[in-house]
Structures are given as C-alpha cells and as structure tokens.
Short mmCIF file of C-alpha atoms in Angstrom, two decimals:
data_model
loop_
_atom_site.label_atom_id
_atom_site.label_comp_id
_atom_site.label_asym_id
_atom_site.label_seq_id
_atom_site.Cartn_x
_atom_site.Cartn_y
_atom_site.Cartn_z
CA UNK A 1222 95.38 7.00 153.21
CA UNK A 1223 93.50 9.87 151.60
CA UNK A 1224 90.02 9.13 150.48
CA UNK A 1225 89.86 8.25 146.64
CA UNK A 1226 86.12 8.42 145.14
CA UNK A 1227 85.64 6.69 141.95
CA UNK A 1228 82.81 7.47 138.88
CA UNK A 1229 81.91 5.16 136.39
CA UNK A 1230 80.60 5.67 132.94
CA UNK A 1231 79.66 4.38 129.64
CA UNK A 1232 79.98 7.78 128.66
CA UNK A 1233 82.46 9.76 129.82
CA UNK A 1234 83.16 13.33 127.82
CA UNK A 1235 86.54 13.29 127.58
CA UNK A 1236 89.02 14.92 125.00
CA UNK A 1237 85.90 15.92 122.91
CA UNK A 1238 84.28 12.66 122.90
CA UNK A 1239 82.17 9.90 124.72
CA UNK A 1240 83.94 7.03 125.73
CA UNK A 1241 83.46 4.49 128.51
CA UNK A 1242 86.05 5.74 131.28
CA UNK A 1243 86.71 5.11 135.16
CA UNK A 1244 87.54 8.74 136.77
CA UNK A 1245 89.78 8.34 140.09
CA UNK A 1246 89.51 11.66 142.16
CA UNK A 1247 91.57 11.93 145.37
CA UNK A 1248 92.53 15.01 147.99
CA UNK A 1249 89.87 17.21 145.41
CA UNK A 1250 91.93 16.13 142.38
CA UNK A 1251 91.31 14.26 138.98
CA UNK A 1252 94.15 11.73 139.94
CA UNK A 1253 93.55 9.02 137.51
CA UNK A 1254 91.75 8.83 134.27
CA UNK A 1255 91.46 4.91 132.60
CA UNK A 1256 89.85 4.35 129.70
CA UNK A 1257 87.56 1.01 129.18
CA UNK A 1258 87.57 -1.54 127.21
CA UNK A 1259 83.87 -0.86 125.59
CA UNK A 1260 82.89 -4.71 126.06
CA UNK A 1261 83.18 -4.22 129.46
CA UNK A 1262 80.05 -4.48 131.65
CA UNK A 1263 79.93 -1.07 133.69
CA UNK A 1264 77.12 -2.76 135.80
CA UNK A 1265 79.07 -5.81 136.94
CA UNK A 1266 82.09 -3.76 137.53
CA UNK A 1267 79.60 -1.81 140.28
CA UNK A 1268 78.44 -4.86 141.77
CA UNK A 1269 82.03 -5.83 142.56
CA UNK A 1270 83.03 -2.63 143.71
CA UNK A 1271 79.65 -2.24 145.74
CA UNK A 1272 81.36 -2.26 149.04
CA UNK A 1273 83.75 -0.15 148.43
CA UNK A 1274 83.43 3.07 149.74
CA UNK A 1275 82.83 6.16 147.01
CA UNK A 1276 82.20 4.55 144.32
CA UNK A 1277 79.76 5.49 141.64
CA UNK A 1278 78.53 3.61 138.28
CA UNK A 1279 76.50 6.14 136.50
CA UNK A 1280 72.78 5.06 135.94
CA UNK A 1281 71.88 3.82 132.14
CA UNK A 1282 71.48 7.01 130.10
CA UNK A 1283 73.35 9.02 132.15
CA UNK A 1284 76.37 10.96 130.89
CA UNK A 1285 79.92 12.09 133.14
CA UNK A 1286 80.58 15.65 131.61
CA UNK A 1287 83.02 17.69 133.23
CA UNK A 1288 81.32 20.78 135.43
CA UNK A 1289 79.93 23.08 133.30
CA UNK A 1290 81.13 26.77 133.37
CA UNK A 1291 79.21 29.86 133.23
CA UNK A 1292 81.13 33.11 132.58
CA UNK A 1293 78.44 35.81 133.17
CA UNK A 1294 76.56 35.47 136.24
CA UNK A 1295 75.69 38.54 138.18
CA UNK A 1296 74.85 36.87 142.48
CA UNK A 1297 74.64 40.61 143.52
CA UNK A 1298 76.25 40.92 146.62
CA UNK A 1299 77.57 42.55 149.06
CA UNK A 1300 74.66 45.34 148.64
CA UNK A 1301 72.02 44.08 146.97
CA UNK A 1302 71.91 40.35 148.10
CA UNK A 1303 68.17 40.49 148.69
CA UNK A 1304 68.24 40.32 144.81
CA UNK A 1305 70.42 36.89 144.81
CA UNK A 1306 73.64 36.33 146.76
CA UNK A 1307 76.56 34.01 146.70
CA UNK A 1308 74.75 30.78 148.97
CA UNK A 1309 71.52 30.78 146.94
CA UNK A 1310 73.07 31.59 143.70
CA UNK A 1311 75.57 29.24 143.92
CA UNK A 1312 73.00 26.64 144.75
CA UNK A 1313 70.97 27.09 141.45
CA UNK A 1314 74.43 26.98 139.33
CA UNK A 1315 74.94 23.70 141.32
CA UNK A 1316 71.80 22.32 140.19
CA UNK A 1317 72.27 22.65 136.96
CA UNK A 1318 75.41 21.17 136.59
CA UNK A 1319 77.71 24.20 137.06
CA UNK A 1320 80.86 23.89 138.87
CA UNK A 1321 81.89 27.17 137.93
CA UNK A 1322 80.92 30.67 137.47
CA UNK A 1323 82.60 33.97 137.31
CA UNK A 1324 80.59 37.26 138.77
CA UNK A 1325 79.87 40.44 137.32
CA UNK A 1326 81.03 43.91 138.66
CA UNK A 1327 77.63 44.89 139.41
CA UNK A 1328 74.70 44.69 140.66
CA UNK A 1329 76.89 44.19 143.62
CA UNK A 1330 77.18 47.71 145.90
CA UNK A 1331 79.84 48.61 145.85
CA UNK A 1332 80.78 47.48 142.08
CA UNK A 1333 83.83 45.88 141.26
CA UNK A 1334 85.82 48.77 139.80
CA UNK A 1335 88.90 48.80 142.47
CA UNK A 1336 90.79 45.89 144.65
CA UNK A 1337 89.05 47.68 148.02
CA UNK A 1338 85.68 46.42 146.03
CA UNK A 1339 86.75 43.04 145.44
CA UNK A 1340 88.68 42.96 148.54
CA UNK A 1341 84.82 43.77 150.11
CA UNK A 1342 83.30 41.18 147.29
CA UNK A 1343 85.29 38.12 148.62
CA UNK A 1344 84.75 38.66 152.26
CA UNK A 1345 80.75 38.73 151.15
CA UNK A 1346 81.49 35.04 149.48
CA UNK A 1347 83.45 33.72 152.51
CA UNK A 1348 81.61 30.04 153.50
CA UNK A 1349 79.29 30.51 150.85
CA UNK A 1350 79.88 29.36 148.21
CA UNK A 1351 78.49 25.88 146.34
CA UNK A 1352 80.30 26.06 143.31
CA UNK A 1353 83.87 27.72 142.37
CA UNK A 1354 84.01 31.32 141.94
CA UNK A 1355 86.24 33.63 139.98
CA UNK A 1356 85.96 37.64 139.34
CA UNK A 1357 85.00 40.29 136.35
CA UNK A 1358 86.26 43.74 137.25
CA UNK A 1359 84.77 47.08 135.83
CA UNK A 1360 85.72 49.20 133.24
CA UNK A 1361 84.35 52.72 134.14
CA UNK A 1362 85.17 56.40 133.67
CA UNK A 1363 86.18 56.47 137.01
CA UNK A 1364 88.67 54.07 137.28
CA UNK A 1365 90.46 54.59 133.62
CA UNK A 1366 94.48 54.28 134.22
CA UNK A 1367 94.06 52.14 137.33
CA UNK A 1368 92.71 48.95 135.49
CA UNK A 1369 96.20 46.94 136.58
CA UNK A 1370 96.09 47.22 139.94
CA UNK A 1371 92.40 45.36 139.66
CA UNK A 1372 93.43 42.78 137.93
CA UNK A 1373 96.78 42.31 139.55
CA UNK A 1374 94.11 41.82 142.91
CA UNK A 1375 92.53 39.03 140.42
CA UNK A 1376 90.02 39.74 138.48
CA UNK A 1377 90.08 37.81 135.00
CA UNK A 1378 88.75 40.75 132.92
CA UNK A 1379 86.76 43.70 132.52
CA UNK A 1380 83.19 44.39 131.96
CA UNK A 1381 82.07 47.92 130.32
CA UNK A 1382 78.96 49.03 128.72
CA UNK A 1383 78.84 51.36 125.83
CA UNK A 1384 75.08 52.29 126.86
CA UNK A 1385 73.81 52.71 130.58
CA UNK A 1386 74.07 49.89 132.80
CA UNK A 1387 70.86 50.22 134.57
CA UNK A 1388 72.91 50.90 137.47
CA UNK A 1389 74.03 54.54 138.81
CA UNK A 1390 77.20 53.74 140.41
CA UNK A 1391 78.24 51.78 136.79
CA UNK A 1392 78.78 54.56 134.38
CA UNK A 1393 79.23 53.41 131.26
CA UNK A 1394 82.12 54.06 128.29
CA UNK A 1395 81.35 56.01 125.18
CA UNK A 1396 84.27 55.30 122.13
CA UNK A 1397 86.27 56.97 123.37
CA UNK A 1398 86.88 55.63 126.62
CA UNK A 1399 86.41 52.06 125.14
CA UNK A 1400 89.72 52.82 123.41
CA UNK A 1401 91.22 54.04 126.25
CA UNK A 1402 90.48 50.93 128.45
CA UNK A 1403 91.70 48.79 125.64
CA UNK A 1404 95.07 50.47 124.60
CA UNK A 1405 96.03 50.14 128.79
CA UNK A 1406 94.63 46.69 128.94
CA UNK A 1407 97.00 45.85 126.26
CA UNK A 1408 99.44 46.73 128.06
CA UNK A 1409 98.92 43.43 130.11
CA UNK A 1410 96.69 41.52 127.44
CA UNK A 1411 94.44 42.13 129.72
CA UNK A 1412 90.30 41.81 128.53
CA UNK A 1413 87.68 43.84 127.91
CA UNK A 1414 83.65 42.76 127.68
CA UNK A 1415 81.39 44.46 126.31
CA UNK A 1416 77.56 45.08 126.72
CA UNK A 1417 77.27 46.54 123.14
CA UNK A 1418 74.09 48.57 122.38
CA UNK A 1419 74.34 51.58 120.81
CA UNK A 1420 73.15 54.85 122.69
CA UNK A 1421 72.33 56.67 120.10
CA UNK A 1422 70.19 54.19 118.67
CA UNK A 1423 68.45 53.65 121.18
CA UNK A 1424 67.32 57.23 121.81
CA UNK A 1425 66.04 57.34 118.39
CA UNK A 1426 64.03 54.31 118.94
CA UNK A 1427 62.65 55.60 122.13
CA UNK A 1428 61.19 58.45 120.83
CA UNK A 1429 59.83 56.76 117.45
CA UNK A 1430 57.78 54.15 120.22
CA UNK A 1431 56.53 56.96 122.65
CA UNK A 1432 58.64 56.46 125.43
CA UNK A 1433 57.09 57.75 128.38
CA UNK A 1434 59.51 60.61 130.50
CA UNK A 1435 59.86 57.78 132.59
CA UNK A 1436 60.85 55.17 130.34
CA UNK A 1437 57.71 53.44 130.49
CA UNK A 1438 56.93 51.63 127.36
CA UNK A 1439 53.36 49.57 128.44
CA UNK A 1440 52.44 46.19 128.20
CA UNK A 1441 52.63 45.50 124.70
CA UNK A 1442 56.26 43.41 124.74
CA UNK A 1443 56.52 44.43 120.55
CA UNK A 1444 56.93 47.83 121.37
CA UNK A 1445 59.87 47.34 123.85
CA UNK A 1446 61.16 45.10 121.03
CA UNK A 1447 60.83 48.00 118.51
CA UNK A 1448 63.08 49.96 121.51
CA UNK A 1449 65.86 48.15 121.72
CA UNK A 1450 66.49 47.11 117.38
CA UNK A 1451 68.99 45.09 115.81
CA UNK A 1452 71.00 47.75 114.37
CA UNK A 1453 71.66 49.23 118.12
CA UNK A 1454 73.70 45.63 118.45
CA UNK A 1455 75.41 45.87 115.34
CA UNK A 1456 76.35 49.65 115.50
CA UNK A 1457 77.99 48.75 118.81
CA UNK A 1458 79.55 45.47 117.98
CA UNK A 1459 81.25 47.13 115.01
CA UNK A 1460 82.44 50.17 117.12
CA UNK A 1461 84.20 47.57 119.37
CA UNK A 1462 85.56 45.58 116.34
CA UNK A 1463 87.13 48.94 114.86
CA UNK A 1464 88.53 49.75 118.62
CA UNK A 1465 90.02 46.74 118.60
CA UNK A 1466 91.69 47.09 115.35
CA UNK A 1467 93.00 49.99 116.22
CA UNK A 1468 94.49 49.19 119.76
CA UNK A 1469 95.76 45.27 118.71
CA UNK A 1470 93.70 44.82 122.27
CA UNK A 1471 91.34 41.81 123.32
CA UNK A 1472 87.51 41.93 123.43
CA UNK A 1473 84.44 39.86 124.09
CA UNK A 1474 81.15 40.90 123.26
CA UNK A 1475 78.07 39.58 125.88
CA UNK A 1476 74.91 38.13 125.53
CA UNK A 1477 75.11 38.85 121.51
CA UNK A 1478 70.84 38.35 120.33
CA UNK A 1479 71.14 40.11 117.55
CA UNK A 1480 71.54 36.88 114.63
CA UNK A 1481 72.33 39.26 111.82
CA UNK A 1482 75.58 40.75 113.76
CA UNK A 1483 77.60 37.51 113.36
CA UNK A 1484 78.26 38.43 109.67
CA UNK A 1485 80.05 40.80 111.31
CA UNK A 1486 82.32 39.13 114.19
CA UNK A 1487 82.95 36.34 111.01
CA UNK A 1488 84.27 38.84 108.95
CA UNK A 1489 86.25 40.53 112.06
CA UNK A 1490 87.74 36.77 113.17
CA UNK A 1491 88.40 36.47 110.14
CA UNK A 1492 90.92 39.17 109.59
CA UNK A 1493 92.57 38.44 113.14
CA UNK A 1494 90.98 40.78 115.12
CA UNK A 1495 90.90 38.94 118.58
CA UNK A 1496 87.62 38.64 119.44
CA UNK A 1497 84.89 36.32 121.24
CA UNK A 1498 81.34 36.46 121.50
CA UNK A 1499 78.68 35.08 123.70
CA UNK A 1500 74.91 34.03 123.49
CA UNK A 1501 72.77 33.25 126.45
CA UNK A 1502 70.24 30.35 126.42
CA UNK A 1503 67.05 33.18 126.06
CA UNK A 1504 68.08 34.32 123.15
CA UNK A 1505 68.39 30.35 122.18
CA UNK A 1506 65.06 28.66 122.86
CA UNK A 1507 62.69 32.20 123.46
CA UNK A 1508 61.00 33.71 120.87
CA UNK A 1509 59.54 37.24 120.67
CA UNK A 1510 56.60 36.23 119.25
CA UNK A 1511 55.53 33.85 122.48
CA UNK A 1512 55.94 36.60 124.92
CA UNK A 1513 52.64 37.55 126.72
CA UNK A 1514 52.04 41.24 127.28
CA UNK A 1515 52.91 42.31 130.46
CA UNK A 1516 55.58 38.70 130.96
CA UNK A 1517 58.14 41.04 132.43
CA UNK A 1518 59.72 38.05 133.39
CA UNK A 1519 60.77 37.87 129.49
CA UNK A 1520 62.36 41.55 129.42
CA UNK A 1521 66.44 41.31 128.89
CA UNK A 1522 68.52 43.59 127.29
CA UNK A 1523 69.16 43.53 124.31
CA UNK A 1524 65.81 41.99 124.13
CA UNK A 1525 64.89 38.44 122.92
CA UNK A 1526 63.60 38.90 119.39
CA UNK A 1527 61.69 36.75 116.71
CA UNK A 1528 62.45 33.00 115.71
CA UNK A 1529 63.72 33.50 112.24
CA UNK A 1530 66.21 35.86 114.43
CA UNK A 1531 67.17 32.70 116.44
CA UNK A 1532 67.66 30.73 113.52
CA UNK A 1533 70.28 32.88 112.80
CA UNK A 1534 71.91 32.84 116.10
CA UNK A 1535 71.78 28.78 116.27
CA UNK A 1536 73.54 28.60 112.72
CA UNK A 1537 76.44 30.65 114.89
CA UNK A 1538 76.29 28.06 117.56
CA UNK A 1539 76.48 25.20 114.88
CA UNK A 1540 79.66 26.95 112.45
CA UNK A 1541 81.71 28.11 115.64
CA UNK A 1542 81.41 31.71 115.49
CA UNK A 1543 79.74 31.85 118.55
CA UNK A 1544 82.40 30.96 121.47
CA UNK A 1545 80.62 30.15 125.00
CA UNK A 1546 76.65 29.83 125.88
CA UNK A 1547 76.72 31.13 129.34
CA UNK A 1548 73.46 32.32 131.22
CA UNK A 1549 73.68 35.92 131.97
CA UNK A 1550 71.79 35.54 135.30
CA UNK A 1551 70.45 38.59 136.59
CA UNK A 1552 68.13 37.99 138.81
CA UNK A 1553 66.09 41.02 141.18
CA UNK A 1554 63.50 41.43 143.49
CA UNK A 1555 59.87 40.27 142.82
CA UNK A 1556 58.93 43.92 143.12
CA UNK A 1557 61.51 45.38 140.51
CA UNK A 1558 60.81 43.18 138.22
CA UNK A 1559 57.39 43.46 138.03
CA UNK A 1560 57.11 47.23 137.68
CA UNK A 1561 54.36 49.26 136.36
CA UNK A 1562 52.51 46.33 136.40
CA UNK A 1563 54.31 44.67 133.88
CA UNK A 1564 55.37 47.38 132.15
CA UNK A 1565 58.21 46.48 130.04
CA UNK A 1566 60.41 49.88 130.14
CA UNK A 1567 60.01 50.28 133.92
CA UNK A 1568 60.66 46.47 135.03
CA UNK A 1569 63.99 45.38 135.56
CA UNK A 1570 65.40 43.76 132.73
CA UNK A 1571 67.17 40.75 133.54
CA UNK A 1572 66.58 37.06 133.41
CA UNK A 1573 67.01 34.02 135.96
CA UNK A 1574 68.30 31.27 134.70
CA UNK A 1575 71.89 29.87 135.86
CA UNK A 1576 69.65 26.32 137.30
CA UNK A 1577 67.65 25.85 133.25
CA UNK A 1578 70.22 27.25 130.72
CA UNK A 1579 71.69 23.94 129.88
CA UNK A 1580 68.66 21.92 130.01
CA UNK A 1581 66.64 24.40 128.23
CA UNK A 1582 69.37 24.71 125.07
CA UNK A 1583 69.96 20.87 125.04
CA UNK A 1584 66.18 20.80 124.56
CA UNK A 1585 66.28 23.09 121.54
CA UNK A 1586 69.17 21.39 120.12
CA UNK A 1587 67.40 17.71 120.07
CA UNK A 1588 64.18 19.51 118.45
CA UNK A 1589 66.72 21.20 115.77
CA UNK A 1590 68.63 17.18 115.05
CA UNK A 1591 71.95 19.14 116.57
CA UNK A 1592 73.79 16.26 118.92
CA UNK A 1593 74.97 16.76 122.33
CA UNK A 1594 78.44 16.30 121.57
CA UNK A 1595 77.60 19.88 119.29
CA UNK A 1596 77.01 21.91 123.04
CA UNK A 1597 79.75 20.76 125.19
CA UNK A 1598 82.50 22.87 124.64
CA UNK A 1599 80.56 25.87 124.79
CA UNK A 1600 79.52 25.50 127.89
CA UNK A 1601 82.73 24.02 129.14
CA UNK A 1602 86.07 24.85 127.56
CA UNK A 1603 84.23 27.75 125.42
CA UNK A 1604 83.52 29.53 128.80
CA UNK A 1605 86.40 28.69 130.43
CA UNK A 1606 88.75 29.82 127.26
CA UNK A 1607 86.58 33.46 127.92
CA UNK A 1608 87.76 33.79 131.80
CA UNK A 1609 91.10 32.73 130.46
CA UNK A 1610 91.36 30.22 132.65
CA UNK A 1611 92.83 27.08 131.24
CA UNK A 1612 91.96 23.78 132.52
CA UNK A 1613 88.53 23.95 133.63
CA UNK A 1614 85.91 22.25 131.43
CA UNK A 1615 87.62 19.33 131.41
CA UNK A 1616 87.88 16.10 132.62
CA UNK A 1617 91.67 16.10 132.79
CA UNK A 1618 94.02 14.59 135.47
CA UNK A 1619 95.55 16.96 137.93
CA UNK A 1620 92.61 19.17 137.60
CA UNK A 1621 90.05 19.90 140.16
CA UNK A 1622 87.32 17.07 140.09
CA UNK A 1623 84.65 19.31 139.03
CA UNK A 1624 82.08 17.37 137.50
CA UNK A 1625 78.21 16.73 136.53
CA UNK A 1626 76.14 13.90 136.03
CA UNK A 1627 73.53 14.50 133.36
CA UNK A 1628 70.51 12.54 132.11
CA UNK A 1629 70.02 13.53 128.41
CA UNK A 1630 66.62 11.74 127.97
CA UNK A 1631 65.03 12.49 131.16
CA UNK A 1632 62.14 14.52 130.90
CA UNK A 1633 61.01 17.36 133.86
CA UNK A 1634 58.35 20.50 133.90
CA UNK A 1635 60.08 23.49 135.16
CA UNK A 1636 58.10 24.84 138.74
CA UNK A 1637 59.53 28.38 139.13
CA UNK A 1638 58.73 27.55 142.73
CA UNK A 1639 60.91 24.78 143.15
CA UNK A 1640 63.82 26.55 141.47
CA UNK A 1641 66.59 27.47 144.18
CA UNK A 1642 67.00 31.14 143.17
CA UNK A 1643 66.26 33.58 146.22
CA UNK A 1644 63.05 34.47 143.87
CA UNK A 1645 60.76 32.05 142.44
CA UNK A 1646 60.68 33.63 139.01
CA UNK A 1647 61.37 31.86 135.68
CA UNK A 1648 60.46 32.64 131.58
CA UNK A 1649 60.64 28.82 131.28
CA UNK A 1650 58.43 27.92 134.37
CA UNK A 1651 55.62 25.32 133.17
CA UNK A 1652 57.79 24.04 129.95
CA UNK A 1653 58.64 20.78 129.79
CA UNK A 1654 62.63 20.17 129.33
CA UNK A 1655 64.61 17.49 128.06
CA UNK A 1656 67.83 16.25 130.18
CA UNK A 1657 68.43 17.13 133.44
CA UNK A 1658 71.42 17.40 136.01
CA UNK A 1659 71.70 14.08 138.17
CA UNK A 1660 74.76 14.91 140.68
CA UNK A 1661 76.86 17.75 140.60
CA UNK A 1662 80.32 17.04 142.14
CA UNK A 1663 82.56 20.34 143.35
CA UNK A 1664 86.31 19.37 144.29
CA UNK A 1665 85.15 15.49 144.83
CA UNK A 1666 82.84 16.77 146.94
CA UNK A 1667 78.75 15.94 146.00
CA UNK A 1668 77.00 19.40 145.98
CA UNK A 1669 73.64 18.56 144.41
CA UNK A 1670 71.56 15.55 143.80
CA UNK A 1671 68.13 15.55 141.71
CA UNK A 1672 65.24 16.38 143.79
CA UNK A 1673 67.69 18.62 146.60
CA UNK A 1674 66.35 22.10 147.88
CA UNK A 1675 69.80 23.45 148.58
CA UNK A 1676 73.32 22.68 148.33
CA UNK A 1677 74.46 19.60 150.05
CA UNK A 1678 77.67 21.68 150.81
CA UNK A 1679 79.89 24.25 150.84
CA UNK A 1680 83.36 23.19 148.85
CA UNK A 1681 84.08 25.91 146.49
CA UNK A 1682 86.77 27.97 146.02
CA UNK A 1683 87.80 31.40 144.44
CA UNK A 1684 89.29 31.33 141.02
CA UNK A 1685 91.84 34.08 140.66
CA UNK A 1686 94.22 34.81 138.01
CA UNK A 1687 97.47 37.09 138.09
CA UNK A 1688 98.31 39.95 135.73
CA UNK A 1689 100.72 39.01 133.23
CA UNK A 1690 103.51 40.92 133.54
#
C-alpha cells in the first residue's frame, strides 16, 4: 500500500479561508481533503493517531498554508553559480515556505533566450533542486521571431527590459522591439515581463547627480535615489500599457516601487488592457530614509524609495491592484556587491531575500492592522496566476502536496549568517520578524524544518508549460 502522510490543523487555508481541516497526501498527491467539525479537539485526535506512521497535528498557533510561490527568482546558473545556484537557492526558498519558484533568463551564462539555453539550464538543475522549478525565457533583440520555439521547449513567459539589464549578453528592448515581441507573442497568448525604467530618464538623471564616467555615484544612498526617479517607472510602465493596447498582447510589469504608478495600471485594468503587476517585499517594509551610506546591500533597481512612497504601494496591496508579492532574488558575490567600497552606482544592484520575503511583509502587515488572510493569495495563487500555471497555491485535491507550516506569532532576529543563501548577505539582517516557516513539505516530502542548515532533500520537480497552439 502506498504511503499516505496526514497534516492536521485548526487552521487550514483553504478556498480563501481558515478552517480546521485533515489533509491526506499519498504517492506526492493531495488525495483527500476533510473538513472538521470545529468542536473537535485537534490534540486528542493526535494522541490517537500517535502511532500511526506520518502523521502530523500542527502545533497551537501554527497555520497549514499551501506552498508559497515566488515568480521572480534569479539562482544564476549554469555560469555564474558562484553567485547562487539551484541546491543553495532552492534551500533558502525552502526555508521560507516556498514550494515553488520560477527562474529568470539571466544572470545565468548562457541566458535563457533559445531552447539550446534552457536545454543547458535544466541539465544545471538536475538532482538539485529543493523546491519545484519552472522557466522565464528572454525577450532580446537577438532572438525576435523565434520566441515560439522557446516557449514551445517550456518556458512560461518572457522577460525583457526596456533599459540595460546589467548584463552584456541581455540586451535589452527599446519600443519598438517591445511591440514586436508582443504582436508575435500574441500569436500564442504568450507573455511578456517587463523591467520598466525608462532610458532616457535615467540618463538625464545621471548627469543632473554627477555620475562618474564609470557610473559611480558615492556613498551617499539619496543620490542614487535621485538616479533612478519615479517618473523613469511611470514613463516605462505607460509605454508598455500603450504597447499593449495596441497589440491586444499580455504583459506583466516586475518589481513595480514606484507607489504613484498604480494610478496608472488602475486606470489601464480598468479599460481591459491585460495587465499584471508585481511588488517585491523591499519595496514593502524598506524605507529610503533608513538606508546607511555605503549599505550596498540596500541598492535594487528601481531603487527602494521613501515611506510615504510605500504607503502608496501597500494601499495597492490592500485594493487588489497589485497581483503577486514575489521576492526578486538576485543575489551576487560578496565582492560585486560591495564595490567601490560601497559605492552605490558601481555595486551590484540586487537583493537576497527568497528565505525573509514572507516573514518580513507579514511583519509589516500586523504593524499596519492588515490580517493574514489579506497576503495569501499574493503569494500563492497571485504568483501562480503570473506563471500561468493553474493549480499551484492551493491546497486542492489532486494537486501536488506542496505545502508550509507557518507560525504567525513566533518571533526570530534575522542572522545574515545563518541564512542558507551561498552569501551571507541580508538588508534585513539584525531585525526582528514576526512569523516564521515551521516545515516546508515538497511533493509529501519534508524539505525544511525550523532550525535546518540545508535542505532535508531533494524532491522537486520542473514546472513546464506547452505553447498554446
């Protein structure tokens, strides 16, 4: 007979609300879902069933969500893996309570622009992976009018920039490539994301700072801010709204920080255009005006800016215009991204934080009076709805038993150095967080506990989708 594990909970997240539940998983699968009568003691149900095997009763104060889902992660390899990699990437998504996670086309060398790429991608992941693992292809000059044979290989979208990537071998879409991608995207209904800054913009705000030749900006973190303004987000984001009103195609805007831009992606959802927009959990509980000089471990682009900013952005996360909270994990080397000595143009700009994000937003939310219940589909279904990838996010029978254990009350001090990224580094280390991820279950499987320094195991799989037809 095939093994059949068992969790118990007085709260179990399912179909958008808590309820007391018994969750049957066999062979990998959600097999059985029973609801419970709320009288019911959960504790003296365990005691029976203590000696059977596999059977959980959550802890008091402990929650069963379904596995959280991240959409923008970037592990970095093959090629650059001594930035982060699929085993020790995988592991930090793991302990915070993701199940799943879908890569970017670069920082990875070679970047995921054609099916020999991801062909060369998967073979990297092979054995490695912790969590489940799906693809975003590339949108680049280079590989304009081949974009269906990528995503026939499986990718679930594709990722452009309308500004340079940071990366050489990612060259990056001005408008009128953007509309090209989109018009043969539609096509398939195929996706495009978008890093939208504005390259002229930012030019102009280079040179009104002083940028150095070099890019260097110094140590003062308000200047870099002053590089990178608001109306670079909102230029682009409205370029991409009026591409996709032209072309009828599909677009998602990443890591949106500017607060003032969701006027316009409500006005743009609004009139049908089909778009969805991200955040990232910097953006959500970081504020400009805490940022030391020289904290290169603060520098993202866009940037995080100032708390009346964020206000704006969590009155998007509270009215539904923003769609998924996903990390944007983009980790390097120590060495990159402290460069120039903290300067902030020449550091790498990208932040770690697959293992905090949830924990560090939940946080925020209980200081702002906004409820749990408020977060979970955005980093669940909201995500998952994104990759286009129905059915994850949810605790659902016949669906993969993906699932986390989370303590909403239980306090913890984030220690960069305990972290499980491949570099210690963290904007949040030393601040206290509220809730934190218990047990993280991948295909039945237990992948994390509290307290583990690595992955208990190996279970996931790759998420690929077909091109429609």
């Amino acid at each position: 007979m095939a093994a059949v594990s068992v969790f118990r909970a007085e709260r179990a997240w399912i179909e958008g609300a808590f309820r007391p539940a018994e969750v049957r998983i066999a062979d990998g699968v959600i097999a059985e879902v029973v609801l419970l009568d709320p009288s019911d003691s959960l504790a003296d149900a365990g005691a029976d069933a203590a000696s059977a095997d596999g059977v959980t009763v959550l802890a008091e104060g402990e929650v069963l969500l379904p596995g959280l889902v991240d959409s923008h992660v970037h592990l970095d390899e093959p090629g650059r893996t001594e930035w982060e990699g699929f085993a020790t990437g995988t592991a930090a998504a793991a302990a915070g309570g993701i199940t799943t996670l879908f890569d970017m086309p670069l920082n990875s060398v070679p970047v995921t622009t054609t099916p020999e790429a991801l062909a060369a991608k998967r073979a990297a992941a092979a054995g490695k992976l912790a969590v489940d693992v799906g693809y975003w292809g590339g949108a680049v000059p280079e590989n304009l009018g081949s974009l269906r044979a990528l995503a026939a290989a499986g990718v679930v979208g594709f990722k452009c920039f309308l500004v340079p990537s940071g990366i050489d071998e990612f060259g990056h879409l001005d408008a009128v490539g953007v509309r090209a991608a989109l018009a043969e995207l539609a096509a398939f209904d195929g996706l495009l994301i978008a890093h939208a800054e504005d390259e002229a913009h930012l030019h102009a705000a280079a040179a009104a700072v002083g940028a150095g030749a070099d890019g260097s900006l110094g140590r003062d973190y308000d200047t870099f801010l002053r590089s990178r303004p608001p109306v670079s987000e909102e230029a682009a984001i409205g370029a991409v709204i009026d591409a996709l009103r032209e072309t009828g195609g599909r677009g998602h805007i990443v890591h949106v920080a500017d607060g003032a831009a969701l006027d316009l992606i409500r006005r743009a959802k609004a009139d049908g255009i089909r778009l969805t927009i991200e955040t990232c959990p910097h953006y959500l509980t970081l504020a400009a005006e805490d940022v030391p000089d020289g904290a290169s471990a603060f520098k993202c682009c866009p940037p995080i800016r100032g708390r009346a900013n964020q206000d704006l952005l969590w009155e998007g996360v509270v009215d539904g215009t923003i769609d998924a909270i996903v990390s944007d994990h983009s980790p390097s080397t120590l060495a990159l991204k402290s460069a120039g000595g903290g300067d902030f143009g020449l550091a790498w700009g990208g932040i770690a934080g697959v293992q905090t994000g949830f924990a560090s937003v939940w946080t925020e939310a209980a200081r702002r009076g906004i409820p749990l219940e408020s977060l979970l589909s955005l980093f669940t279904t909201g995500p998952a709805r994104v990759a286009g990838v129905p059915g994850l996010g949810e605790i659902r029978v016949g669906t993969r038993a993906n699932l986390t254990v989370f303590a909403p009350e239980r306090e913890w001090v984030v220690d960069a150095h305990r972290l499980l990224y491949r570099h210690k580094l963290s904007p949040w280390d030393g601040r206290r967080l509220r809730g934190a991820t218990s047990t993280t279950v991948v295909g039945g499987e237990i992948v994390y506990r509290s307290g583990d320094d690595d992955a208990r195991a190996r279970p996931g799989v790759e998420v690929l989708v077909e091109v429609l037809a």
